[in-house]
Amino acid sequence: MEKKPHFVRREFLPREVPSISLALLLAAVLLLNALLYLYLNKFYISLGRAETDHGLCPFGHFKFGAVKNCSPWLSCEAINREVRKLKCVGEGAVKKVFLSEWKEKKVVLSQLANSELKEDFLHGLKMLKALQSKHVVRLLGYCEQQFTILTEYHPLGSLRGLNETLHIPKYKSMNTWHRRLLLAIDYVSVIRYLHSSPLGTLVMCDSNDLDKVLSQYLLTSDFHVLVNDLDALPLVNRSAGRLVKCGHRELQGEFVAPEQRWPYGDDVPFEDDLMPPYDEKTDIWKIPDVSNFFLGHVEGSDIVRLHLFDIHAACKKKDPAERPSAQEVLDTYRKVLTLLIQEAAMPGTREML
């Protein structure tokens, strides 16, 4: 009888050590989760800051770089007097683009390239003025009479050069699944902003193939995505029964949404008047293809694709009404980012517990 308490103590001693280890492990997990929460909370606050916060300047003004004070958009007179063209760096159907200089700063001067497309040029200017935000390239000035627009210069150029940029030694450290997913989040954030813009629901129509989509966006030096070309941005107004059509020509290929393709078969010649209009869900259809480009083929990107499989399958629903909204896609992307950061920070935690 006297040995019984000693026996009981010997039975429980080996179990006390694992209990302490488990408690320490749980404390470590809780601490890590708290740190992750603080990081992600700060990250999402920055993502969700006021859409119109573009350097904290009032409408019609700008600032960039190390400049503290806001300046009014440059007028025709100021552009003619103070802006110097350096070289032509691109030309599209609507605009010719020049790398230029203003007060020893690199800027971009865009001018009308085809007089028959004046309306497209002016529409793009109208959108650029009205949609100034963290998602849109910064407007520095314009001259309607001379069909001229002045915007901020981003040396990394359009998203078409993303993979080449990430192979430059200076940027190789950015070539990770984490950074690439952040770029995809930026892209979907732009789509979300356009679908709920101050002007209403806008559709990104210059998006008939992947290369065209990528040419519409810029990569900033701190690796964010900005929309740059807003020439083809029609308005959807469901309450007024107003839908859109992206141009007057037949669209083909798997990249464009099913509702954008001619529905009457090869036996019926295409006629613009017979082509049914559609809504902003065409942008949703294209998200998986654009995100697949962003994710690339780096270590971990296939795991990200696996986590995004369900939302991407929903984006590819043939019926536009069954596709998610841009906000729903964005929420899913953010949840996947949070989950994968947690898993990367504590590999094997579930097995240990």
Coordinates of N, CA, C and O in Angstrom, one line a residue, residues 45-128:
I45 N -5.4 46.3 -44.9 CA -5.8 47.7 -44.7 C -5.2 48.5 -45.9 O -5.8 49.4 -46.4
S46 N -3.9 48.2 -46.2 CA -3.3 48.9 -47.4 C -4.1 48.6 -48.7 O -4.2 49.5 -49.5
L47 N -4.5 47.4 -48.8 CA -5.3 47.0 -50.0 C -6.6 47.7 -50.0 O -7.1 48.1 -51.1
G48 N -7.2 47.9 -48.9 CA -8.6 48.4 -48.8 C -8.7 49.9 -48.5 O -9.7 50.4 -48.3
R49 N -7.5 50.6 -48.6 CA -7.6 52.0 -48.3 C -8.4 52.7 -49.4 O -8.7 52.1 -50.4
A50 N -8.8 53.9 -49.1 CA -9.7 54.6 -50.1 C -9.3 54.5 -51.5 O -8.1 54.7 -51.8
E51 N -10.2 54.1 -52.3 CA -9.9 53.9 -53.7 C -9.4 55.1 -54.4 O -8.6 55.1 -55.4
T52 N -9.8 56.3 -53.9 CA -9.4 57.5 -54.6 C -8.1 58.1 -54.0 O -7.7 59.2 -54.4
D53 N -7.5 57.4 -53.0 CA -6.3 57.9 -52.4 C -5.1 57.7 -53.4 O -4.6 56.6 -53.6
H54 N -4.8 58.8 -54.1 CA -3.7 58.7 -55.1 C -2.7 59.8 -54.9 O -2.6 60.7 -55.6
G55 N -2.0 59.6 -53.7 CA -1.0 60.6 -53.3 C -1.6 61.6 -52.4 O -1.0 62.7 -52.2
L56 N -2.9 61.4 -52.0 CA -3.5 62.3 -51.1 C -3.7 63.8 -51.6 O -3.6 64.7 -50.9
C57 N -3.9 63.8 -52.9 CA -4.1 65.1 -53.6 C -5.6 65.3 -53.9 O -6.3 64.3 -54.2
P58 N -6.2 66.5 -53.9 CA -7.5 66.7 -54.3 C -7.7 66.4 -55.8 O -6.7 66.4 -56.6
F59 N -8.9 66.3 -56.2 CA -9.2 66.0 -57.7 C -8.6 67.2 -58.5 O -8.7 68.3 -58.2
G60 N -8.0 66.8 -59.6 CA -7.4 67.8 -60.5 C -6.0 68.1 -60.2 O -5.4 69.0 -60.8
H61 N -5.4 67.4 -59.2 CA -4.0 67.6 -58.8 C -3.3 66.3 -58.7 O -3.9 65.2 -58.7
F62 N -2.0 66.4 -58.6 CA -1.1 65.2 -58.5 C 0.2 65.6 -57.8 O 0.6 66.7 -57.6
K63 N 0.8 64.5 -57.3 CA 2.2 64.6 -56.8 C 2.8 63.2 -57.0 O 2.1 62.2 -57.0
F64 N 4.1 63.1 -57.2 CA 4.7 61.8 -57.3 C 6.2 62.0 -57.0 O 6.7 63.1 -56.9
G65 N 6.8 60.8 -56.7 CA 8.2 60.9 -56.3 C 8.4 61.4 -54.9 O 7.5 61.2 -54.0
A66 N 9.4 62.2 -54.7 CA 9.7 62.7 -53.4 C 9.0 64.1 -53.1 O 9.2 64.7 -52.1
V67 N 8.3 64.6 -54.2 CA 7.6 65.9 -54.0 C 6.6 65.8 -53.0 O 5.7 64.9 -52.9
K68 N 6.5 66.8 -52.1 CA 5.5 66.8 -51.0 C 4.3 67.5 -51.4 O 3.2 67.2 -50.9
N69 N 4.4 68.6 -52.2 CA 3.2 69.4 -52.5 C 2.5 68.9 -53.8 O 3.1 68.3 -54.7
C70 N 1.2 69.1 -53.8 CA 0.3 68.7 -54.9 C 0.4 69.8 -56.0 O 0.4 71.0 -55.6
S71 N 0.4 69.4 -57.2 CA 0.4 70.4 -58.3 C -0.9 70.2 -59.2 O -1.3 69.0 -59.3
P72 N -1.4 71.2 -59.7 CA -2.6 71.1 -60.6 C -2.2 70.3 -61.9 O -1.0 70.5 -62.3
W73 N -3.1 69.6 -62.5 CA -2.8 69.0 -63.8 C -2.3 70.0 -64.7 O -2.8 71.1 -64.8
L74 N -1.3 69.6 -65.5 CA -0.7 70.6 -66.4 C -1.6 70.9 -67.6 O -2.3 70.0 -68.1
S75 N -1.7 72.2 -67.9 CA -2.5 72.7 -69.0 C -1.8 72.5 -70.3 O -0.7 72.2 -70.4
C76 N -2.6 72.9 -71.4 CA -2.0 72.9 -72.7 C -0.7 73.7 -72.8 O 0.3 73.3 -73.3
E77 N -0.8 74.9 -72.2 CA 0.3 75.9 -72.2 C 1.5 75.3 -71.5 O 2.6 75.3 -72.0
A78 N 1.3 74.7 -70.3 CA 2.4 74.1 -69.5 C 3.0 73.0 -70.2 O 4.2 72.8 -70.2
I79 N 2.2 72.1 -70.8 CA 2.7 70.9 -71.5 C 3.6 71.4 -72.7 O 4.7 70.9 -72.9
N80 N 3.1 72.3 -73.5 CA 3.9 72.8 -74.6 C 5.2 73.5 -74.2 O 6.2 73.4 -74.9
R81 N 5.1 74.1 -73.0 CA 6.3 74.9 -72.6 C 7.3 74.1 -71.8 O 8.5 74.2 -71.9
E82 N 6.8 73.1 -71.0 CA 7.7 72.5 -70.0 C 8.0 71.0 -70.3 O 8.9 70.4 -69.7
V83 N 7.3 70.4 -71.2 CA 7.5 69.0 -71.5 C 8.3 68.8 -72.8 O 8.0 69.4 -73.8
R84 N 9.3 68.0 -72.7 CA 10.2 67.7 -73.9 C 10.2 66.3 -74.3 O 10.4 65.4 -73.5
K85 N 9.8 66.0 -75.5 CA 9.8 64.6 -76.0 C 11.2 64.1 -76.1 O 12.1 64.8 -76.6
L86 N 11.4 62.8 -75.8 CA 12.7 62.2 -75.9 C 12.7 61.2 -77.0 O 13.6 61.2 -77.9
K87 N 11.8 60.3 -77.0 CA 11.7 59.3 -78.1 C 10.4 58.6 -78.1 O 9.7 58.5 -77.1
C88 N 10.0 58.1 -79.3 CA 8.7 57.3 -79.4 C 9.0 55.9 -78.8 O 9.9 55.2 -79.2
V89 N 8.1 55.5 -77.9 CA 8.3 54.2 -77.3 C 7.1 53.2 -77.6 O 7.1 52.1 -77.2
G90 N 6.2 53.7 -78.4 CA 5.1 52.8 -78.7 C 4.0 53.5 -79.5 O 3.9 54.7 -79.5
E91 N 3.2 52.7 -80.3 CA 2.1 53.2 -81.1 C 1.1 52.2 -81.2 O 1.3 51.0 -81.6
G92 N -0.2 52.5 -80.9 CA -1.3 51.7 -81.1 C -2.3 52.3 -82.1 O -2.0 53.2 -82.8
A93 N -3.5 51.7 -82.1 CA -4.5 52.2 -83.1 C -4.9 53.6 -82.8 O -5.2 54.4 -83.7
V94 N -4.9 53.9 -81.5 CA -5.5 55.2 -81.0 C -4.4 56.2 -80.7 O -4.4 57.4 -81.1
K95 N -3.3 55.8 -80.0 CA -2.3 56.7 -79.5 C -0.9 56.4 -80.0 O -0.5 55.2 -80.2
K96 N -0.1 57.4 -80.0 CA 1.4 57.3 -80.2 C 2.0 57.8 -78.9 O 1.6 58.8 -78.3
V97 N 2.9 57.0 -78.3 CA 3.4 57.2 -77.0 C 4.9 57.6 -77.0 O 5.7 56.9 -77.6
F98 N 5.2 58.7 -76.3 CA 6.6 59.2 -76.2 C 7.1 59.2 -74.8 O 6.4 59.8 -73.9
L99 N 8.3 58.7 -74.6 CA 9.0 59.0 -73.4 C 9.4 60.4 -73.4 O 10.0 60.9 -74.4
S100 N 9.1 61.1 -72.4 CA 9.4 62.6 -72.3 C 10.0 63.0 -71.0 O 10.2 62.2 -70.1
E101 N 10.2 64.3 -70.9 CA 10.8 64.8 -69.7 C 10.1 66.1 -69.2 O 9.8 66.9 -70.0
W102 N 9.9 66.1 -67.9 CA 9.2 67.3 -67.3 C 9.9 67.6 -66.0 O 10.0 66.8 -65.1
K103 N 10.6 68.8 -65.9 CA 11.3 69.2 -64.7 C 12.3 68.1 -64.3 O 12.3 67.7 -63.1
E104 N 13.0 67.6 -65.2 CA 14.1 66.6 -65.0 C 13.5 65.2 -64.6 O 14.2 64.4 -64.1
K105 N 12.2 65.0 -64.7 CA 11.6 63.7 -64.4 C 11.1 63.1 -65.7 O 10.5 63.8 -66.6
K106 N 11.2 61.8 -65.8 CA 10.7 61.1 -66.9 C 9.1 61.0 -66.8 O 8.6 60.7 -65.7
V107 N 8.5 61.3 -67.9 CA 7.0 61.2 -68.0 C 6.6 60.6 -69.3 O 7.5 60.3 -70.2
V108 N 5.3 60.3 -69.5 CA 4.9 59.7 -70.8 C 3.9 60.7 -71.4 O 2.9 61.1 -70.8
L109 N 4.1 61.0 -72.6 CA 3.3 61.9 -73.4 C 2.6 61.0 -74.5 O 3.2 60.4 -75.3
S110 N 1.2 61.0 -74.5 CA 0.5 60.2 -75.4 C -0.3 61.2 -76.3 O -0.9 62.2 -75.9
Q111 N -0.2 61.0 -77.7 CA -0.9 61.8 -78.6 C -1.7 61.0 -79.6 O -1.4 59.8 -79.9
L112 N -2.8 61.6 -80.1 CA -3.7 60.9 -81.0 C -2.9 60.5 -82.2 O -2.2 61.3 -82.9
A113 N -3.1 59.2 -82.6 CA -2.3 58.7 -83.8 C -3.2 58.6 -85.0 O -2.7 58.6 -86.1
N114 N -4.5 58.5 -84.8 CA -5.5 58.4 -85.9 C -6.6 59.3 -85.7 O -7.4 59.1 -84.8
S115 N -6.8 60.3 -86.6 CA -7.8 61.3 -86.4 C -9.2 60.7 -86.5 O -10.2 61.3 -86.0
E116 N -9.4 59.5 -87.1 CA -10.7 58.9 -87.1 C -11.1 58.3 -85.8 O -12.3 57.9 -85.6
L117 N -10.1 58.3 -84.8 CA -10.4 57.7 -83.5 C -10.4 58.7 -82.4 O -10.0 58.4 -81.3
K118 N -10.8 59.9 -82.8 CA -10.8 61.0 -81.8 C -11.7 60.7 -80.6 O -11.4 61.0 -79.4
E119 N -12.9 60.1 -80.9 CA -13.8 59.8 -79.8 C -13.2 58.8 -78.8 O -13.5 58.9 -77.6
D120 N -12.5 57.8 -79.3 CA -11.9 56.8 -78.5 C -10.8 57.5 -77.6 O -10.7 57.2 -76.4
F121 N -10.1 58.4 -78.2 CA -9.0 59.1 -77.4 C -9.6 59.9 -76.3 O -9.2 59.8 -75.1
L122 N -10.7 60.7 -76.6 CA -11.3 61.5 -75.6 C -12.0 60.7 -74.6 O -12.1 61.1 -73.4
H123 N -12.6 59.6 -75.0 CA -13.2 58.7 -74.0 C -12.2 58.2 -73.0 O -12.4 58.2 -71.8
G124 N -11.0 57.8 -73.5 CA -9.9 57.3 -72.6 C -9.5 58.4 -71.7 O -9.3 58.2 -70.5
L125 N -9.4 59.7 -72.1 CA -9.1 60.8 -71.3 C -10.1 61.0 -70.2 O -9.8 61.2 -69.0
K126 N -11.4 61.0 -70.6 CA -12.5 61.1 -69.7 C -12.4 60.1 -68.6 O -12.6 60.4 -67.4
M127 N -12.2 58.8 -68.9 CA -12.1 57.8 -67.9 C -10.9 58.0 -67.0 O -10.9 57.8 -65.8
L128 N -9.8 58.4 -67.6 CA -8.5 58.6 -66.8 C -8.7 59.7 -65.8 O -8.3 59.5 -64.6

